[in-house]
Short mmCIF file of C-alpha atoms and ligand atoms in Angstrom, two decimals:
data_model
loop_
_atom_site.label_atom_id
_atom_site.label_comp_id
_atom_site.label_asym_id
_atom_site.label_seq_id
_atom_site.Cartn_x
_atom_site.Cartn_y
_atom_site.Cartn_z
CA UNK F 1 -147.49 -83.17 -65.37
CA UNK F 2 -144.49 -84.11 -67.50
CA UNK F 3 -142.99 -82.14 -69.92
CA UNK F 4 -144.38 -79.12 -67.91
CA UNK F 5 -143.68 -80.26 -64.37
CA UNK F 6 -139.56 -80.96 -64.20
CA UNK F 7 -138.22 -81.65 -60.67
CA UNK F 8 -134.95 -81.65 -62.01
CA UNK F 9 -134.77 -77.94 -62.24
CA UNK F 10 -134.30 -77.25 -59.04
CA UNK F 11 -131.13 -79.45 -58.83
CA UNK F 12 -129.46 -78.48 -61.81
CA UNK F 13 -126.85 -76.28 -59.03
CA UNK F 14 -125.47 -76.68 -55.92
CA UNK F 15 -126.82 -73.27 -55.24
CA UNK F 16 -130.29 -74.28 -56.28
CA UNK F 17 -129.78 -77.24 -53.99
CA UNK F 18 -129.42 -75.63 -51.22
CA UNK F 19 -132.01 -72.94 -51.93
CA UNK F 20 -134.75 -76.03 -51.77
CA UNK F 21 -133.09 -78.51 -48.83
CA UNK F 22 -135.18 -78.94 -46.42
CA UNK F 23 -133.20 -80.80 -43.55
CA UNK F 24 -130.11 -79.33 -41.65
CA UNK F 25 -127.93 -80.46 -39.86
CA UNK F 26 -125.79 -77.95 -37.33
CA UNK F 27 -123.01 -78.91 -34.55
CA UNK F 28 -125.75 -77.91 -32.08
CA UNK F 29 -127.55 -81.15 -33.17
CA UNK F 30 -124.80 -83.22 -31.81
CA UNK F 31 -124.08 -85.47 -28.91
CA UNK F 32 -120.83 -87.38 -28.18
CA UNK F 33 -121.12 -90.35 -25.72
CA UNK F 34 -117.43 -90.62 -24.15
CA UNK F 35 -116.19 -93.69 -21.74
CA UNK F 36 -114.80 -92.28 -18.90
CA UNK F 37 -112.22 -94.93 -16.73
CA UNK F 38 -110.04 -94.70 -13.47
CA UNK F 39 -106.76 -93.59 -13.87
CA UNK F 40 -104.67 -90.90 -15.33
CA UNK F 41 -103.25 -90.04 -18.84
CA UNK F 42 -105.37 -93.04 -20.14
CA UNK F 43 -106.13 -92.69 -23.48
CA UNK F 44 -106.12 -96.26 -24.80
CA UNK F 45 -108.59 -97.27 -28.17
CA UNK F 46 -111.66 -99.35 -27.47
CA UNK F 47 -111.17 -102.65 -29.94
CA UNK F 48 -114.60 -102.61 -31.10
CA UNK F 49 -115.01 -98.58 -31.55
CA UNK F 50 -111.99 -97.61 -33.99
CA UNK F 51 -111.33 -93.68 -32.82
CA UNK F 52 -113.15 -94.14 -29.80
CA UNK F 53 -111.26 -94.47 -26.33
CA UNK F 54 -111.23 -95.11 -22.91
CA UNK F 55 -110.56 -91.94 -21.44
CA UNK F 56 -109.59 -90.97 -17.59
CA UNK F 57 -110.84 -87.78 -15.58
CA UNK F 58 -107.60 -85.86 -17.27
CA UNK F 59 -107.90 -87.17 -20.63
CA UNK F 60 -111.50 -86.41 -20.95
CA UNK F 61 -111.56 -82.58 -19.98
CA UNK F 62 -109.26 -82.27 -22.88
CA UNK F 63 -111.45 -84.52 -25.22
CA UNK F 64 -114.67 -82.13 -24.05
CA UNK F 65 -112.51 -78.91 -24.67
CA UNK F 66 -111.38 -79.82 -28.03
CA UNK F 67 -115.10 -80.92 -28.67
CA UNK F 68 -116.69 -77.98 -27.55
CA UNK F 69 -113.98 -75.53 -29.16
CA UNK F 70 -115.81 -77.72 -32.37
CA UNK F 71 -119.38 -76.80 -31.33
CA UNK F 72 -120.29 -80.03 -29.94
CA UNK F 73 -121.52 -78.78 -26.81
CA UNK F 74 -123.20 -81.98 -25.02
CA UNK F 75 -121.39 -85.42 -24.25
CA UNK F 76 -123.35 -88.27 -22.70
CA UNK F 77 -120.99 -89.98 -20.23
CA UNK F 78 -120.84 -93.90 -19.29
CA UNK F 79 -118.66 -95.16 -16.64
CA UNK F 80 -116.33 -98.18 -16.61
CA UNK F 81 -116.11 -98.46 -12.79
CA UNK F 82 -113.06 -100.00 -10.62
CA UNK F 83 -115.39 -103.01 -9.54
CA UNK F 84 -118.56 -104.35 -10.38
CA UNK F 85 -120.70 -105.85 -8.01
CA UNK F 86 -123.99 -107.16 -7.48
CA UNK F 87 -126.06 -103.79 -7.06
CA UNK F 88 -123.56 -101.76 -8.90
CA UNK F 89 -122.38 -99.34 -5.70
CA UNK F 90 -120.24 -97.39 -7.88
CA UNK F 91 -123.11 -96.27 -10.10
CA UNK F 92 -124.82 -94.76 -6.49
CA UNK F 93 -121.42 -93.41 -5.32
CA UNK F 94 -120.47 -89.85 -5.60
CA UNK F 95 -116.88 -90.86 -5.94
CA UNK F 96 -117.66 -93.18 -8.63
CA UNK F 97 -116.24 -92.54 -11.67
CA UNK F 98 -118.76 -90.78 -13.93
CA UNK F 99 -119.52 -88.49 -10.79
CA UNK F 100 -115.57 -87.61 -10.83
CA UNK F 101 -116.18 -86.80 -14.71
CA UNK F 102 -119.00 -84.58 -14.05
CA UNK F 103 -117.28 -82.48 -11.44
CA UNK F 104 -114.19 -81.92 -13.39
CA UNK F 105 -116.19 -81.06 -16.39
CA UNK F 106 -118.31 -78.71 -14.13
CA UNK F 107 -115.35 -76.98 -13.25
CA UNK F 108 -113.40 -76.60 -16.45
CA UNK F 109 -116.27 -76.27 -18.69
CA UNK F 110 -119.03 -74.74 -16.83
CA UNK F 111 -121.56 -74.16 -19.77
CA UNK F 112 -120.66 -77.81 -21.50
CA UNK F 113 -124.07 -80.03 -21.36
CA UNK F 114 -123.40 -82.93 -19.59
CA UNK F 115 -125.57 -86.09 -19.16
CA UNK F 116 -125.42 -88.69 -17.28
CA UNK F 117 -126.46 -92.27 -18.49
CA UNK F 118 -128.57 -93.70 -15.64
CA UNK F 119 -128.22 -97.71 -15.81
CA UNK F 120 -126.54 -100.40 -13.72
CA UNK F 121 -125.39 -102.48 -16.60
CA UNK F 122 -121.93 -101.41 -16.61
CA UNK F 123 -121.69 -101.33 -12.88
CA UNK F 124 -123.13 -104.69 -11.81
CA UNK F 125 -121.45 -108.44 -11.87
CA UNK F 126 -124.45 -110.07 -13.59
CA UNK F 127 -124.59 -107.09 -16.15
CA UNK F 128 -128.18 -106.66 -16.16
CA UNK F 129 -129.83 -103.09 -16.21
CA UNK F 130 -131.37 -103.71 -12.61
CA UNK F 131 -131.64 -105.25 -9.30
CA UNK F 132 -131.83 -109.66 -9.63
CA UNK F 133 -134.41 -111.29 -7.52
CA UNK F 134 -134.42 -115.00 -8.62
CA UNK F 135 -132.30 -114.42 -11.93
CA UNK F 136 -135.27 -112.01 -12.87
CA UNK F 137 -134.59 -107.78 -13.22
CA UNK F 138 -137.19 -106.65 -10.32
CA UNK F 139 -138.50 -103.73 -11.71
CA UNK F 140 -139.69 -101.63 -8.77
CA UNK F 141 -136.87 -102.85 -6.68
CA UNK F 142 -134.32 -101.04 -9.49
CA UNK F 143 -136.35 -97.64 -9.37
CA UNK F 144 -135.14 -96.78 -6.16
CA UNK F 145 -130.95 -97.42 -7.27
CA UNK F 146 -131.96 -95.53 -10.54
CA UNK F 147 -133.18 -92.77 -8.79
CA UNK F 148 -130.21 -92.45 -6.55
CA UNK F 149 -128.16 -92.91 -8.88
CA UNK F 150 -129.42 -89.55 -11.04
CA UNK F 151 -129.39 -87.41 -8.08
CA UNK F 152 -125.67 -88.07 -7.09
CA UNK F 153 -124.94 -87.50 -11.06
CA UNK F 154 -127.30 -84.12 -10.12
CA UNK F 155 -125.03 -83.46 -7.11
CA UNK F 156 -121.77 -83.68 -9.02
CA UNK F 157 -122.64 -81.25 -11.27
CA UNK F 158 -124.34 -83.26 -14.70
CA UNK F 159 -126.60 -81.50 -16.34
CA UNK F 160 -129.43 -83.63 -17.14
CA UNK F 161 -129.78 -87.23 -16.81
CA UNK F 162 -130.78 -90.03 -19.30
CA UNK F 163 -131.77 -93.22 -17.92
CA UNK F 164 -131.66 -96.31 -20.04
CA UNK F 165 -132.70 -99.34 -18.57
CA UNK F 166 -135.94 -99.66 -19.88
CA UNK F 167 -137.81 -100.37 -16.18
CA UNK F 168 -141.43 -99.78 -16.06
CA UNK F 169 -142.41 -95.93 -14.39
CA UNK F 170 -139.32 -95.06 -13.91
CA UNK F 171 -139.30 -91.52 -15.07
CA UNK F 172 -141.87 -90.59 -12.57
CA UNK F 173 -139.47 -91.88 -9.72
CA UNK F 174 -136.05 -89.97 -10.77
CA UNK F 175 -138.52 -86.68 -11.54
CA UNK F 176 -139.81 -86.85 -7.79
CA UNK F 177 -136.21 -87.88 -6.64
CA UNK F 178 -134.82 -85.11 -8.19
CA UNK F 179 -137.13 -82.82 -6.81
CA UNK F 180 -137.13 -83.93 -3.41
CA UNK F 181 -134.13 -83.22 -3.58
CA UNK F 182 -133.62 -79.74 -4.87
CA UNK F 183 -132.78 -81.01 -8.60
CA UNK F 184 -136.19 -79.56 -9.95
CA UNK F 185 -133.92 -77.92 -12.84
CA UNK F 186 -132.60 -80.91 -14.23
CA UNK F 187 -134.02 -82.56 -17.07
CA UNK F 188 -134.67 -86.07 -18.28
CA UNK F 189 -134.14 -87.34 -21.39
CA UNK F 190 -135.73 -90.65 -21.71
CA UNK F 191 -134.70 -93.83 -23.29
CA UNK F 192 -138.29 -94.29 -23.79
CA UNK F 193 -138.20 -96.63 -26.64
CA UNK F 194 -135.03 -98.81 -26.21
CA UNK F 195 -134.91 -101.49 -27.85
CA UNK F 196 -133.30 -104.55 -27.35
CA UNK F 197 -130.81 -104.68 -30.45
CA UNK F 198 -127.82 -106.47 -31.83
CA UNK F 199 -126.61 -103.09 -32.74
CA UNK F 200 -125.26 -102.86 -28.90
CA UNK F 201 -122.77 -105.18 -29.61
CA UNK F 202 -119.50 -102.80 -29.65
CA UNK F 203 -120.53 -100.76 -27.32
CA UNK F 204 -120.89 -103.76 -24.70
CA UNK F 205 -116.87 -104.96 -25.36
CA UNK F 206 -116.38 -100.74 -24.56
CA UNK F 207 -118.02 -100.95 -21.49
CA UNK F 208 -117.82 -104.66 -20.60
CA UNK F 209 -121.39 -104.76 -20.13
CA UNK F 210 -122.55 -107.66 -21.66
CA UNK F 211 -125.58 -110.18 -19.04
CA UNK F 212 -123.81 -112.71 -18.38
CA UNK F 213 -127.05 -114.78 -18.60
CA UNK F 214 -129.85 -114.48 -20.35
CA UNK F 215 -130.74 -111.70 -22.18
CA UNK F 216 -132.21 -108.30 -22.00
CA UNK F 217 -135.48 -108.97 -23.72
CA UNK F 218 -137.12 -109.05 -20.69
CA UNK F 219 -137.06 -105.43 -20.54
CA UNK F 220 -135.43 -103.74 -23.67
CA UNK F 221 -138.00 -103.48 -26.55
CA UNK F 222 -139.47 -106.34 -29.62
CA UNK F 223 -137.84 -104.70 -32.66
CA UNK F 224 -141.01 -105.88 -34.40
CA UNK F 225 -143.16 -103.39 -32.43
CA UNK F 226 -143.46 -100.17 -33.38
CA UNK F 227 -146.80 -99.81 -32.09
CA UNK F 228 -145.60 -100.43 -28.47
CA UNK F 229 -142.87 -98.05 -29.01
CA UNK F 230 -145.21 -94.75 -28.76
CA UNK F 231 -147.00 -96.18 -25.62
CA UNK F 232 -143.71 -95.85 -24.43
CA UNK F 233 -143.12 -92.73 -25.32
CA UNK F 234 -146.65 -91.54 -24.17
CA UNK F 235 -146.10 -93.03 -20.57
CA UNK F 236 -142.97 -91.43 -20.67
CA UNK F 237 -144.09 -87.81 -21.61
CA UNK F 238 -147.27 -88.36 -19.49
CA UNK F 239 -144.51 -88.86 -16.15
CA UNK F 240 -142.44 -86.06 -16.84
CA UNK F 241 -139.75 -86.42 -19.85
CA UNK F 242 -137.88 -83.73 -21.27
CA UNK F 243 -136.64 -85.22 -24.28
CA UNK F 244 -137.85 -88.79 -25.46
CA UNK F 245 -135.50 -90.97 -27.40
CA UNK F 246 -136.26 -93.55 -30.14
CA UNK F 247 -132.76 -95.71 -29.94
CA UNK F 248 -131.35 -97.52 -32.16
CA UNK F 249 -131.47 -94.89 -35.20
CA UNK F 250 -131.73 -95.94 -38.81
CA UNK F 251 -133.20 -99.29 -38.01
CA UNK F 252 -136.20 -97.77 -36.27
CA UNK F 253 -136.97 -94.10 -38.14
CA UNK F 254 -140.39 -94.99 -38.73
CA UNK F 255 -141.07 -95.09 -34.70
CA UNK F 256 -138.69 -91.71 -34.54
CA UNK F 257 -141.43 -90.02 -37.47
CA UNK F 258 -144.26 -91.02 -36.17
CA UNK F 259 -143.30 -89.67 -32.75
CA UNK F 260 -143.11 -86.38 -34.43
CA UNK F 261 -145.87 -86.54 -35.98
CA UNK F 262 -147.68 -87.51 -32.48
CA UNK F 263 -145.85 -85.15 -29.85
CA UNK F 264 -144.75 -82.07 -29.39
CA UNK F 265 -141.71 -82.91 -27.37
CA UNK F 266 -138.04 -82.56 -28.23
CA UNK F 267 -136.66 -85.94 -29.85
CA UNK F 268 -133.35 -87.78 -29.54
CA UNK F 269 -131.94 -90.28 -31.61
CA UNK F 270 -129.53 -92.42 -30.85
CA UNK F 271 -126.91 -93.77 -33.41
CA UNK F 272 -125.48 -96.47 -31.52
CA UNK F 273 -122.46 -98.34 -31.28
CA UNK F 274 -122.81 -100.78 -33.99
CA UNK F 275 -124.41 -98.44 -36.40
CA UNK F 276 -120.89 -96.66 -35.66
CA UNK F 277 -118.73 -99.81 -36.66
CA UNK F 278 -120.57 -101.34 -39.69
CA UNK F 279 -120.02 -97.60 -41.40
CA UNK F 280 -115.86 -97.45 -40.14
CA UNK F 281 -115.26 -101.17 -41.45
CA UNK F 282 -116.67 -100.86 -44.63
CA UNK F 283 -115.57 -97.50 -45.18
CA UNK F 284 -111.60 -99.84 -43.90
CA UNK F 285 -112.43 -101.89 -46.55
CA UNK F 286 -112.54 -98.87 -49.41
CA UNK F 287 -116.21 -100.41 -49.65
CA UNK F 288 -117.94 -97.20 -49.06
CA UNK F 289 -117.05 -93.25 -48.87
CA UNK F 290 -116.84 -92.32 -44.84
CA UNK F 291 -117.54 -89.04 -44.89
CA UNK F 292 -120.27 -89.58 -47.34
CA UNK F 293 -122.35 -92.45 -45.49
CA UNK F 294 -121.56 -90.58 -42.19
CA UNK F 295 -123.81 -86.96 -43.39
CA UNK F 296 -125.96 -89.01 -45.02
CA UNK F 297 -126.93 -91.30 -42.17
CA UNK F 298 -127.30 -87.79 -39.88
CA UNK F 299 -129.37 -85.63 -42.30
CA UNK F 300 -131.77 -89.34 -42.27
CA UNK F 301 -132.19 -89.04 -38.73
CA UNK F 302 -133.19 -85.49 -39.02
CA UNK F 303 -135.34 -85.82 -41.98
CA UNK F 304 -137.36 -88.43 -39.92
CA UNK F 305 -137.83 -86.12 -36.72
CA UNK F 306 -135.09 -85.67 -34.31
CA UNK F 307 -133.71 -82.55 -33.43
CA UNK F 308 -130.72 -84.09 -31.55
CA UNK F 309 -128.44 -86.88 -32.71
CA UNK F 310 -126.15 -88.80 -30.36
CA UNK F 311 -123.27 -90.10 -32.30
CA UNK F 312 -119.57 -90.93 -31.96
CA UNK F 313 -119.53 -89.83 -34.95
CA UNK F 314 -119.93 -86.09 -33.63
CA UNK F 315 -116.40 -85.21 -33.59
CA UNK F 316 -116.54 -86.22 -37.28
CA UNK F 317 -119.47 -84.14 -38.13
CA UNK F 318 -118.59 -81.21 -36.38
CA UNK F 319 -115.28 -80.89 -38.15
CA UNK F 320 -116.85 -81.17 -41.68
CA UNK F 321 -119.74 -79.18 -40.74
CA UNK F 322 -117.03 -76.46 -39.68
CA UNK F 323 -114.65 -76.74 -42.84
CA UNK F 324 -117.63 -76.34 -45.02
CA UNK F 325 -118.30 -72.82 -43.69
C1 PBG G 401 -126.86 -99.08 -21.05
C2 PBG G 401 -126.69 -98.64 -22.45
C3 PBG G 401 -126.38 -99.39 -23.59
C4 PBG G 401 -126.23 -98.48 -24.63
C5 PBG G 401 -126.47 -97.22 -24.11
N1 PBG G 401 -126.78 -97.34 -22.77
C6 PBG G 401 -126.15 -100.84 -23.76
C7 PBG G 401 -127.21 -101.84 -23.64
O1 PBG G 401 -128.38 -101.53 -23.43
O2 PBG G 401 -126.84 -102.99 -23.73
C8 PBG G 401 -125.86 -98.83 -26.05
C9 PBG G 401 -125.18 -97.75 -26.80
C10 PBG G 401 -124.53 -98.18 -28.06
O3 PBG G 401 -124.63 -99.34 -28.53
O4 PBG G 401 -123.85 -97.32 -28.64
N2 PBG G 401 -128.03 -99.78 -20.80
#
């Protein structure tokens, strides 16, 4: 031990540093969730996500262009759709507006990955994830809308779809959907363990998405159990998964490492909304270093396990990743 053992040497350089890190992060790691809205030429800021916008069919081939000129190669789209109604049609439509996303992106960026997030909450008038029976989410009832949904996203050209709204056995629907019809190549990355989190909270004024009753408990995870969490997961893997995600991120890295240590399945993690905003308003306020607390919050999330990272910070990332080259 001490004086003999020094672990101080090996940081005495940046050189040496880097000779003994043992996380990385790359642009590969990256995912960008964009909004996409009706229209054209819209480009307009979303209040609650500072450098985040609204973006029409027009405006967001140009944001994935720029992005994947960056080496982010994979956006996650969500839809803010013309009207909302009680089953969410436009979710199910392949005129809806994350389908008219998809095929534009198909077209002008062939090799981009794009994924689809599979929920009704954005599309439906009572803003829950699901079908209402009796002001209640009927779970089997939604599997069949989910699954519809994800094979019009498949038909439009995403590729792979990620649904989020936590109902029970609902990966083993969309996989046999999707293969039914044709889609046996598409993956599924799973929400697995959602939980239900204050951390949404931007990210509902950006997609107008917030129940209005109730809450989403009913279906979106306890943050007190982590235990819970990986029988998620496991039912998730055990129906078909491709990728499992642990979501939010830095709150809930001890369900993301113990996944890893558990399965040998590729893990996402997602860095959500308000994890985004806390970091831009006190970095606003001159309280904290931006760049600083953005690379360190990604290399955490990779320490712990995951191998991807969606972020809207990925634009961010990608161009500091590049200029230190
Ligand atoms: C849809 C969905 C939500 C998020 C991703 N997909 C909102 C929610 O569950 O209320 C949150 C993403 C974020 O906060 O960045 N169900």
């Amino acid at each position: 031990m001490f004086p003999s053992v020094r672990l101080r040497r090996l940081r005495r350089t940046e050189n040496l540093r880097a000779m003994v890190r043992e996380t990385s992060l790359d642009t590969s790691d990256l995912i960008h969730p964009l909004f996409v809205v009706h229209g054209e030429g819209v480009r307009k800021e979303i209040s609650s996500l500072p450098g985040q916008y609204h973006l029409s069919v027009d405006e967001l081939v140009k944001e994935c262009q720029e992005l994947y000129s960056l080496g982010v190669k994979s956006v996650m789209l969500f839809g803010i759709p013309a009207v909302k109604d009680e089953i969410g049609s436009e979710a199910l439509s392949d005129d809806g507006i994350v389908q008219q996303g998809m095929k534009a992106l198909r077209e002008a960026l062939p090799d981009m990955v794009t994924i689809a997030d599979i929920c009704m909450c954005e599309y439906t008038d009572h803003g829950h994830c699901g079908i209402l029976h009796d002001h209640e989410v009927d779970n089997d009832a939604t599997l069949e809308y989910l699954t519809r949904q994800c094979v019009s996203m498949a038909r439009c050209g995403a590729s792979m779809v990620a649904p989020s709204d936590m109902m029970d056995g609902r990966i083993a629907a969309i996989r046999a959907g999707l293969d039914e019809e044709g889609f046996t190549h598409i993956p599924i990355m799973s929400y697995a363990a959602k939980f239900s989190s204050s951390f949404y909270g931007p990210f509902r004024v950006a997609a107008d998405s917030a129940p209005s009753f109730g809450d989403r408990k009913g279906y979106q995870m306890d943050p007190a159990n982590g235990r819970e969490a990986l029988r998620e997961i496991e039912q998730d893997i055990a129906e078909g998964a491709d990728i499992i995600m642990v979501k939010p991120a830095m709150a809930y890295l001890d369900v993301l490492h113990e996944a890893r240590l558990r399965y040998d399945i590729p893990l996402a993690s997602y860095h959500v909304s308000g994890e985004y905003a806390m970091i831009k308003a006190a970095a606003e306020k001159g309280w904290i270093d931006h760049d600083r607390v953005m690379m360190e919050s990604m290399i955490s999330i990779k320490r712990a396990g995951a191998k991807m990272i969606l972020t809207y910070f990925a634009k961010d990332v990608a161009k500091l990743l590049n200029s230190q080259k």
